[in-house]
Amino acid sequence: MGLIFDVLGQPSVDPERCTRCGQCVAICPDEVLSIDGDVPKAGPGLMFGCIACGHCVSMCPTGAIQIEGRGMRADDAVELGPREARANADQLQALLLARRSIRRFTDQEVDRATVDRIIEMITTAPMGIPPHEVGLVVFHGREKVREFSRESCRSFGRAARFFNPVVLTLMRPFIGKTNHAIMRDFVKPLMAKLAEASEAGRDLFTYDAPVAILFHGSALGDPSDAHIAATYGMLAAESLGLGNCLLGTTAGLNHDKAFRQRHGIPRENKIGLCLILGHPAVRFRRGVRRRLASVTFAE
Ligand SMILES: Cc1cc2nc3c(=O)[nH]c(=O)nc-3n(C[C@H](O)[C@H](O)[C@H](O)COP(=O)(O)O)c2cc1C
């Protein structure tokens, strides 16, 4: 649905609870709501109409407004805990600094309640336009992840063989010099290596993790949505003391129709990152300082 607006959110106001304060009208990004003496009413808006962002629901002091449609239900308003209970900047920065990719896991499985909690946290990720266009395929349990890893590595092996020097040379005018070099020097050798290791019984793709979550997003969402959702999942796992690592290699599965079919990933969806997680077998003692490629303050 995302970028399609033939179905809109339907805001409705309980006249008994509404105090006519107008805060929902003031916050609406698309100016869908207007107030004219009586309770707020929905109109066509400035651009699209109600996309069910839910800002009016979050703003209303008396819980008088609700939205149905575009993935939102009437009872989706959630009470927030006290402000002091939220992670403050120091706590968040400490979590961010301590987070490192973990690729070594203990034998312990991750229980279903913890996986569900991480998924719940992922649902809070913002998206370009609601509702979420991101889907997950969850491989829960080592055996399931191992099978996912083996089938992915077989797929990588096929792709590595397909991208022989002749094919890569033919592709070069279409993909450009930099992408050609990345394919030749990074993607292809990496896929070949992952496949070879898998055949030899080593999992260099999902590192024998007990949980793998594959993120995919439809063309109706922003291309970044799935990546943002995966980042939320990574931080959620971190906050629960679970080791985690994002995997970008999964982009190589996009052309594997059989894989998509087997896991119910719609044809028009793009497979993004995979998040692996589990109980860490290692504990890092210090963080490292990093620098961005550039930071410029515009004049
Ligand atoms: C978009 C993205 C894709 C990544 N893909 C892989 C991957 O396929 N395999 C892997 O082992 N690590 C992967 N990583 C983990 C990075 O290698 C890791 O984040 C980086 O080396 C920095 O280390 P740190 O996460 O411990 O700070 C990926 C990370 C990101 C953000």
mmCIF file of C-alpha atoms and ligand atoms in Angstrom:
data_model
loop_
_atom_site.group_PDB
_atom_site.id
_atom_site.type_symbol
_atom_site.label_atom_id
_atom_site.label_comp_id
_atom_site.label_asym_id
_atom_site.label_seq_id
_atom_site.Cartn_x
_atom_site.Cartn_y
_atom_site.Cartn_z
ATOM 1 C CA MET A 1 0.000 0.000 0.000
ATOM 2 C CA GLY A 2 2.680 2.519 1.111
ATOM 3 C CA LEU A 3 2.798 4.936 -1.798
ATOM 4 C CA ILE A 4 -0.700 4.100 -3.052
ATOM 5 C CA PHE A 5 -3.360 6.396 -1.661
ATOM 6 C CA ASP A 6 -6.631 4.964 -2.935
ATOM 7 C CA VAL A 7 -7.152 3.589 0.576
ATOM 8 C CA LEU A 8 -6.825 6.253 3.263
ATOM 9 C CA GLY A 9 -6.865 6.206 7.042
ATOM 10 C CA GLN A 10 -10.232 7.013 8.599
ATOM 11 C CA PRO A 11 -9.888 9.240 11.664
ATOM 12 C CA SER A 12 -12.915 9.363 13.950
ATOM 13 C CA VAL A 13 -13.497 11.471 17.034
ATOM 14 C CA ASP A 14 -15.508 10.585 20.119
ATOM 15 C CA PRO A 15 -17.540 13.797 20.762
ATOM 16 C CA GLU A 16 -17.949 12.892 24.451
ATOM 17 C CA ARG A 17 -14.220 12.744 25.083
ATOM 18 C CA CYS A 18 -13.090 15.490 22.685
ATOM 19 C CA THR A 19 -12.368 18.808 24.444
ATOM 20 C CA ARG A 20 -12.078 20.695 21.103
ATOM 21 C CA CYS A 21 -8.520 21.737 22.057
ATOM 22 C CA GLY A 22 -7.430 21.486 18.407
ATOM 23 C CA GLN A 23 -4.050 19.816 19.136
ATOM 24 C CA CYS A 24 -4.772 17.014 16.649
ATOM 25 C CA VAL A 25 -5.510 19.616 13.985
ATOM 26 C CA ALA A 26 -2.269 21.481 14.706
ATOM 27 C CA ILE A 27 -0.060 18.351 14.571
ATOM 28 C CA CYS A 28 -1.492 16.728 11.397
ATOM 29 C CA PRO A 29 1.375 16.880 8.840
ATOM 30 C CA ASP A 30 -1.009 16.860 5.876
ATOM 31 C CA GLU A 31 -3.572 19.228 7.433
ATOM 32 C CA VAL A 32 -6.243 16.566 7.017
ATOM 33 C CA LEU A 33 -8.072 17.573 10.175
ATOM 34 C CA SER A 34 -9.955 20.820 10.659
ATOM 35 C CA ILE A 35 -12.000 22.128 13.557
ATOM 36 C CA ASP A 36 -14.888 24.421 13.109
ATOM 37 C CA GLY A 37 -16.582 24.853 16.447
ATOM 38 C CA ASP A 38 -17.465 21.171 16.682
ATOM 39 C CA VAL A 39 -15.227 18.061 16.887
ATOM 40 C CA PRO A 40 -12.366 17.829 14.333
ATOM 41 C CA LYS A 41 -13.293 16.465 10.931
ATOM 42 C CA ALA A 42 -11.177 14.810 8.242
ATOM 43 C CA GLY A 43 -10.867 16.406 4.813
ATOM 44 C CA PRO A 44 -8.758 15.711 1.719
ATOM 45 C CA GLY A 45 -5.566 17.246 3.191
ATOM 46 C CA LEU A 46 -2.765 19.144 1.467
ATOM 47 C CA MET A 47 -1.188 16.250 -0.408
ATOM 48 C CA PHE A 48 -2.464 12.703 0.104
ATOM 49 C CA GLY A 49 -5.053 12.715 2.876
ATOM 50 C CA CYS A 50 -4.775 10.595 6.035
ATOM 51 C CA ILE A 51 -1.862 8.186 5.687
ATOM 52 C CA ALA A 52 -2.465 6.881 9.241
ATOM 53 C CA CYS A 53 0.731 8.291 10.709
ATOM 54 C CA GLY A 54 -1.172 8.413 13.999
ATOM 55 C CA HIS A 55 0.232 11.729 15.213
ATOM 56 C CA CYS A 56 -3.265 12.933 16.123
ATOM 57 C CA VAL A 57 -3.794 9.741 18.159
ATOM 58 C CA SER A 58 -0.493 10.311 19.970
ATOM 59 C CA MET A 59 -1.274 13.972 20.599
ATOM 60 C CA CYS A 60 -4.846 13.817 21.899
ATOM 61 C CA PRO A 61 -4.870 14.479 25.680
ATOM 62 C CA THR A 62 -8.093 12.537 26.228
ATOM 63 C CA GLY A 63 -7.729 9.619 23.791
ATOM 64 C CA ALA A 64 -10.730 10.886 21.831
ATOM 65 C CA ILE A 65 -9.347 10.227 18.352
ATOM 66 C CA GLN A 66 -8.691 6.949 16.631
ATOM 67 C CA ILE A 67 -7.772 5.846 13.128
ATOM 68 C CA GLU A 68 -8.738 2.790 11.161
ATOM 69 C CA GLY A 69 -7.152 1.749 7.895
ATOM 70 C CA ARG A 70 -3.727 1.616 6.259
ATOM 71 C CA GLY A 71 -2.613 -0.957 8.807
ATOM 72 C CA MET A 72 -3.863 0.985 11.843
ATOM 73 C CA ARG A 73 -6.616 -0.227 14.117
ATOM 74 C CA ALA A 74 -8.856 1.685 16.500
ATOM 75 C CA ASP A 75 -7.131 0.279 19.598
ATOM 76 C CA ASP A 76 -3.548 0.869 18.452
ATOM 77 C CA ALA A 77 -2.921 3.792 20.833
ATOM 78 C CA VAL A 78 -0.355 2.695 23.427
ATOM 79 C CA GLU A 79 0.148 4.374 26.796
ATOM 80 C CA LEU A 80 3.736 5.550 27.272
ATOM 81 C CA GLY A 81 5.584 4.891 30.512
ATOM 82 C CA PRO A 82 7.076 7.753 32.507
ATOM 83 C CA ARG A 83 9.768 9.803 30.749
ATOM 84 C CA GLU A 84 12.357 8.746 33.379
ATOM 85 C CA ALA A 85 11.869 5.122 32.318
ATOM 86 C CA ARG A 86 13.162 5.858 28.810
ATOM 87 C CA ALA A 87 16.785 5.383 27.817
ATOM 88 C CA ASN A 88 18.551 8.707 28.164
ATOM 89 C CA ALA A 89 21.340 9.938 25.898
ATOM 90 C CA ASP A 90 24.098 8.567 28.156
ATOM 91 C CA GLN A 91 22.506 5.117 28.255
ATOM 92 C CA LEU A 92 21.873 5.094 24.523
ATOM 93 C CA GLN A 93 25.394 6.274 23.698
ATOM 94 C CA ALA A 94 26.853 3.632 26.022
ATOM 95 C CA LEU A 95 24.794 0.952 24.240
ATOM 96 C CA LEU A 96 25.870 2.261 20.823
ATOM 97 C CA LEU A 97 29.543 2.367 21.777
ATOM 98 C CA ALA A 98 29.503 -1.125 23.275
ATOM 99 C CA ARG A 99 27.729 -2.690 20.285
ATOM 100 C CA ARG A 100 30.040 -4.655 18.023
ATOM 101 C CA SER A 101 29.187 -7.307 15.515
ATOM 102 C CA ILE A 102 29.179 -10.729 17.140
ATOM 103 C CA ARG A 103 29.950 -13.785 15.059
ATOM 104 C CA ARG A 104 30.593 -16.291 17.841
ATOM 105 C CA PHE A 105 27.627 -17.736 19.698
ATOM 106 C CA THR A 106 27.170 -20.154 22.569
ATOM 107 C CA ASP A 107 25.163 -23.362 22.052
ATOM 108 C CA GLN A 108 22.191 -21.862 23.891
ATOM 109 C CA GLU A 109 19.085 -21.237 21.771
ATOM 110 C CA VAL A 110 17.160 -17.956 22.009
ATOM 111 C CA ASP A 111 13.666 -18.432 23.417
ATOM 112 C CA ARG A 112 10.595 -17.529 21.400
ATOM 113 C CA ALA A 113 9.463 -14.778 23.814
ATOM 114 C CA THR A 114 12.757 -12.935 23.273
ATOM 115 C CA VAL A 115 12.481 -13.234 19.488
ATOM 116 C CA ASP A 116 8.895 -11.936 19.700
ATOM 117 C CA ARG A 117 10.039 -9.008 21.810
ATOM 118 C CA ILE A 118 12.693 -8.083 19.241
ATOM 119 C CA ILE A 119 10.060 -8.239 16.492
ATOM 120 C CA GLU A 120 7.804 -6.027 18.612
ATOM 121 C CA MET A 121 10.636 -3.491 18.912
ATOM 122 C CA ILE A 122 11.242 -3.679 15.150
ATOM 123 C CA THR A 123 7.625 -2.652 14.545
ATOM 124 C CA THR A 124 8.431 0.759 16.104
ATOM 125 C CA ALA A 125 10.806 1.583 13.224
ATOM 126 C CA PRO A 126 9.710 4.550 11.122
ATOM 127 C CA MET A 127 8.929 4.075 7.446
ATOM 128 C CA GLY A 128 8.753 6.425 4.439
ATOM 129 C CA ILE A 129 4.952 6.332 4.318
ATOM 130 C CA PRO A 130 2.812 4.114 6.583
ATOM 131 C CA PRO A 131 1.896 1.315 6.724
ATOM 132 C CA HIS A 132 5.005 -0.857 7.035
ATOM 133 C CA GLU A 133 6.005 -2.339 3.693
ATOM 134 C CA VAL A 134 8.669 -4.420 5.416
ATOM 135 C CA GLY A 135 8.310 -8.148 5.875
ATOM 136 C CA LEU A 136 10.420 -10.581 7.890
ATOM 137 C CA VAL A 137 11.317 -14.202 7.428
ATOM 138 C CA VAL A 138 12.379 -15.531 10.811
ATOM 139 C CA PHE A 139 14.620 -18.576 11.050
ATOM 140 C CA HIS A 140 14.276 -19.527 14.706
ATOM 141 C CA GLY A 141 16.412 -22.355 15.972
ATOM 142 C CA ARG A 142 19.830 -23.536 14.868
ATOM 143 C CA GLU A 143 18.601 -26.236 12.523
ATOM 144 C CA LYS A 144 16.404 -23.764 10.643
ATOM 145 C CA VAL A 145 19.252 -21.237 10.378
ATOM 146 C CA ARG A 146 21.644 -23.954 9.193
ATOM 147 C CA GLU A 147 19.232 -24.958 6.441
ATOM 148 C CA PHE A 148 18.767 -21.289 5.461
ATOM 149 C CA SER A 149 22.534 -20.858 5.397
ATOM 150 C CA ARG A 150 23.103 -23.979 3.287
ATOM 151 C CA GLU A 151 20.420 -23.089 0.739
ATOM 152 C CA SER A 152 21.719 -19.487 0.544
ATOM 153 C CA CYS A 153 25.301 -20.640 0.049
ATOM 154 C CA ARG A 154 24.222 -23.004 -2.734
ATOM 155 C CA SER A 155 22.539 -19.999 -4.340
ATOM 156 C CA PHE A 156 25.700 -17.876 -3.912
ATOM 157 C CA GLY A 157 27.741 -20.647 -5.532
ATOM 158 C CA ARG A 158 25.455 -20.672 -8.580
ATOM 159 C CA ALA A 159 25.666 -16.863 -8.823
ATOM 160 C CA ALA A 160 29.476 -16.903 -8.536
ATOM 161 C CA ARG A 161 29.693 -19.403 -11.392
ATOM 162 C CA PHE A 162 27.278 -17.322 -13.503
ATOM 163 C CA PHE A 163 29.405 -14.183 -13.132
ATOM 164 C CA ASN A 164 32.311 -15.591 -15.137
ATOM 165 C CA PRO A 165 34.839 -13.154 -16.697
ATOM 166 C CA VAL A 166 32.905 -13.006 -20.005
ATOM 167 C CA VAL A 167 29.579 -12.143 -18.314
ATOM 168 C CA LEU A 168 31.295 -9.552 -16.092
ATOM 169 C CA THR A 169 32.939 -7.914 -19.134
ATOM 170 C CA LEU A 170 29.593 -7.801 -20.977
ATOM 171 C CA MET A 171 27.943 -6.241 -17.911
ATOM 172 C CA ARG A 172 30.530 -3.521 -17.522
ATOM 173 C CA PRO A 173 28.986 -0.896 -19.890
ATOM 174 C CA PHE A 174 25.641 -1.292 -18.083
ATOM 175 C CA ILE A 175 26.788 -1.302 -14.458
ATOM 176 C CA GLY A 176 29.753 1.099 -14.749
ATOM 177 C CA LYS A 177 33.413 0.817 -13.819
ATOM 178 C CA THR A 178 33.055 0.960 -10.017
ATOM 179 C CA ASN A 179 30.224 -1.600 -9.791
ATOM 180 C CA HIS A 180 32.123 -3.842 -12.193
ATOM 181 C CA ALA A 181 35.201 -3.723 -9.943
ATOM 182 C CA ILE A 182 33.050 -4.391 -6.848
ATOM 183 C CA MET A 183 31.425 -7.394 -8.540
ATOM 184 C CA ARG A 184 34.743 -8.788 -9.777
ATOM 185 C CA ASP A 185 36.870 -8.144 -6.694
ATOM 186 C CA PHE A 186 34.379 -8.419 -3.826
ATOM 187 C CA VAL A 187 30.920 -9.852 -4.541
ATOM 188 C CA LYS A 188 31.922 -12.760 -6.756
ATOM 189 C CA PRO A 189 34.906 -13.982 -4.678
ATOM 190 C CA LEU A 190 32.850 -13.583 -1.478
ATOM 191 C CA MET A 191 29.970 -15.642 -2.877
ATOM 192 C CA ALA A 192 32.373 -18.295 -4.135
ATOM 193 C CA LYS A 193 34.090 -18.437 -0.722
ATOM 194 C CA LEU A 194 30.829 -18.693 1.241
ATOM 195 C CA ALA A 195 29.659 -21.512 -1.051
ATOM 196 C CA GLU A 196 32.973 -23.358 -0.819
ATOM 197 C CA ALA A 197 33.064 -23.066 2.984
ATOM 198 C CA SER A 198 29.472 -24.273 3.259
ATOM 199 C CA GLU A 199 30.253 -27.337 1.157
ATOM 200 C CA ALA A 200 33.175 -28.039 3.480
ATOM 201 C CA GLY A 201 30.813 -27.821 6.487
ATOM 202 C CA ARG A 202 31.760 -24.318 7.689
ATOM 203 C CA ASP A 203 29.161 -21.589 8.059
ATOM 204 C CA LEU A 204 30.839 -18.296 7.165
ATOM 205 C CA PHE A 205 27.483 -16.803 6.179
ATOM 206 C CA THR A 206 25.329 -16.973 9.325
ATOM 207 C CA TYR A 207 28.143 -18.123 11.656
ATOM 208 C CA ASP A 208 26.001 -20.934 13.083
ATOM 209 C CA ALA A 209 23.757 -18.396 14.840
ATOM 210 C CA PRO A 210 20.583 -19.683 16.503
ATOM 211 C CA VAL A 211 18.360 -16.960 14.972
ATOM 212 C CA ALA A 212 18.401 -15.225 11.596
ATOM 213 C CA ILE A 213 15.867 -12.597 10.570
ATOM 214 C CA LEU A 214 15.665 -11.702 6.900
ATOM 215 C CA PHE A 215 14.242 -8.286 6.045
ATOM 216 C CA HIS A 216 12.496 -7.581 2.751
ATOM 217 C CA GLY A 217 10.584 -4.545 1.566
ATOM 218 C CA SER A 218 8.077 -3.892 -1.181
ATOM 219 C CA ALA A 219 8.565 -1.396 -4.003
ATOM 220 C CA LEU A 220 5.710 0.612 -2.461
ATOM 221 C CA GLY A 221 7.880 1.545 0.484
ATOM 222 C CA ASP A 222 11.052 3.582 0.702
ATOM 223 C CA PRO A 223 14.113 1.478 -0.262
ATOM 224 C CA SER A 224 15.604 2.368 3.152
ATOM 225 C CA ASP A 225 12.660 1.000 5.168
ATOM 226 C CA ALA A 226 13.984 -2.559 5.418
ATOM 227 C CA HIS A 227 17.459 -1.317 6.418
ATOM 228 C CA ILE A 228 16.053 0.948 9.116
ATOM 229 C CA ALA A 229 13.914 -1.910 10.447
ATOM 230 C CA ALA A 230 16.996 -4.166 10.510
ATOM 231 C CA THR A 231 18.941 -1.499 12.403
ATOM 232 C CA TYR A 232 16.154 -1.324 14.984
ATOM 233 C CA GLY A 233 16.312 -5.104 15.310
ATOM 234 C CA MET A 234 20.075 -4.965 15.805
ATOM 235 C CA LEU A 235 19.751 -2.389 18.590
ATOM 236 C CA ALA A 236 16.848 -4.302 20.146
ATOM 237 C CA ALA A 237 18.986 -7.458 20.262
ATOM 238 C CA GLU A 238 21.857 -5.477 21.736
ATOM 239 C CA SER A 239 19.642 -4.022 24.459
ATOM 240 C CA LEU A 240 18.637 -7.580 25.432
ATOM 241 C CA GLY A 241 22.273 -8.636 25.790
ATOM 242 C CA LEU A 242 22.209 -10.743 22.614
ATOM 243 C CA GLY A 243 25.130 -10.849 20.214
ATOM 244 C CA ASN A 244 24.151 -9.731 16.753
ATOM 245 C CA CYS A 245 25.452 -8.970 13.286
ATOM 246 C CA LEU A 246 23.879 -7.540 10.155
ATOM 247 C CA LEU A 247 24.538 -9.411 6.914
ATOM 248 C CA GLY A 248 24.423 -7.684 3.545
ATOM 249 C CA THR A 249 25.333 -10.787 1.558
ATOM 250 C CA THR A 250 21.619 -11.621 1.427
ATOM 251 C CA ALA A 251 21.261 -9.123 -1.444
ATOM 252 C CA GLY A 252 22.666 -11.981 -3.536
ATOM 253 C CA LEU A 253 19.430 -13.928 -2.920
ATOM 254 C CA ASN A 254 17.309 -11.389 -4.798
ATOM 255 C CA HIS A 255 17.626 -13.249 -8.087
ATOM 256 C CA ASP A 256 16.820 -16.648 -6.621
ATOM 257 C CA LYS A 257 13.154 -17.219 -7.534
ATOM 258 C CA ALA A 258 12.973 -20.606 -5.827
ATOM 259 C CA PHE A 259 14.279 -19.124 -2.571
ATOM 260 C CA ARG A 260 11.701 -16.325 -2.713
ATOM 261 C CA GLN A 261 8.899 -18.770 -3.402
ATOM 262 C CA ARG A 262 9.933 -21.134 -0.633
ATOM 263 C CA HIS A 263 9.899 -18.326 1.909
ATOM 264 C CA GLY A 264 6.853 -16.428 0.648
ATOM 265 C CA ILE A 265 8.777 -13.316 -0.385
ATOM 266 C CA PRO A 266 6.667 -11.501 -2.988
ATOM 267 C CA ARG A 267 8.211 -11.068 -6.443
ATOM 268 C CA GLU A 268 8.187 -7.262 -6.232
ATOM 269 C CA ASN A 269 9.894 -7.212 -2.821
ATOM 270 C CA LYS A 270 13.587 -6.555 -2.459
ATOM 271 C CA ILE A 271 15.538 -8.682 -0.016
ATOM 272 C CA GLY A 272 17.591 -6.403 2.220
ATOM 273 C CA LEU A 273 19.698 -7.250 5.236
ATOM 274 C CA CYS A 274 19.672 -10.273 7.485
ATOM 275 C CA LEU A 275 20.122 -9.962 11.241
ATOM 276 C CA ILE A 276 21.708 -12.876 13.020
ATOM 277 C CA LEU A 277 21.584 -13.060 16.788
ATOM 278 C CA GLY A 278 22.265 -15.340 19.681
ATOM 279 C CA HIS A 279 23.889 -15.557 23.094
ATOM 280 C CA PRO A 280 27.394 -14.172 22.639
ATOM 281 C CA ALA A 281 30.350 -16.488 23.193
ATOM 282 C CA VAL A 282 32.673 -13.485 23.360
ATOM 283 C CA ARG A 283 32.669 -10.218 25.274
ATOM 284 C CA PHE A 284 34.434 -7.184 23.901
ATOM 285 C CA ARG A 285 36.380 -5.188 26.470
ATOM 286 C CA ARG A 286 36.547 -1.843 24.698
ATOM 287 C CA GLY A 287 34.986 0.068 21.859
ATOM 288 C CA VAL A 288 36.822 1.745 19.001
ATOM 289 C CA ARG A 289 36.672 5.339 17.828
ATOM 290 C CA ARG A 290 35.392 5.745 14.277
ATOM 291 C CA ARG A 291 35.250 8.663 11.896
ATOM 292 C CA LEU A 292 32.696 9.374 9.192
ATOM 293 C CA ALA A 293 33.830 9.903 5.611
ATOM 294 C CA SER A 294 32.929 13.566 5.950
ATOM 295 C CA VAL A 295 31.014 15.993 8.118
ATOM 296 C CA THR A 296 30.471 19.437 6.688
ATOM 297 C CA PHE A 297 28.291 22.148 8.109
ATOM 298 C CA ALA A 298 26.612 23.966 5.237
ATOM 299 C CA GLU A 299 27.354 27.685 5.038
HETATM 300 C C1 LIG B 1 24.880 -3.061 5.793
HETATM 301 C C2 LIG B 1 25.824 -4.022 6.488
HETATM 302 C C3 LIG B 1 26.125 -5.228 5.901
HETATM 303 C C4 LIG B 1 26.984 -6.121 6.544
HETATM 304 N N1 LIG B 1 27.233 -7.345 5.984
HETATM 305 C C5 LIG B 1 27.977 -8.254 6.651
HETATM 306 C C6 LIG B 1 28.143 -9.577 6.142
HETATM 307 O O1 LIG B 1 27.588 -9.942 5.102
HETATM 308 N N2 LIG B 1 28.889 -10.444 6.849
HETATM 309 C C7 LIG B 1 29.504 -10.083 8.024
HETATM 310 O O2 LIG B 1 30.190 -10.899 8.619
HETATM 311 N N3 LIG B 1 29.359 -8.833 8.537
HETATM 312 C C8 LIG B 1 28.601 -7.915 7.883
HETATM 313 N N4 LIG B 1 28.397 -6.670 8.419
HETATM 314 C C9 LIG B 1 29.040 -6.305 9.673
HETATM 315 C C10 LIG B 1 30.185 -5.350 9.411
HETATM 316 O O3 LIG B 1 31.266 -6.043 8.853
HETATM 317 C C11 LIG B 1 30.542 -4.644 10.710
HETATM 318 O O4 LIG B 1 29.444 -3.879 11.117
HETATM 319 C C12 LIG B 1 31.747 -3.732 10.568
HETATM 320 O O5 LIG B 1 32.903 -4.476 10.326
HETATM 321 C C13 LIG B 1 31.953 -2.870 11.796
HETATM 322 O O6 LIG B 1 32.131 -3.665 12.931
HETATM 323 P P1 LIG B 1 31.178 -3.534 14.199
HETATM 324 O O7 LIG B 1 29.766 -3.849 13.728
HETATM 325 O O8 LIG B 1 31.696 -4.530 15.172
HETATM 326 O O9 LIG B 1 31.257 -2.125 14.701
HETATM 327 C C14 LIG B 1 27.552 -5.770 7.791
HETATM 328 C C15 LIG B 1 27.212 -4.558 8.388
HETATM 329 C C16 LIG B 1 26.350 -3.698 7.757
HETATM 330 C C17 LIG B 1 25.984 -2.402 8.429
#
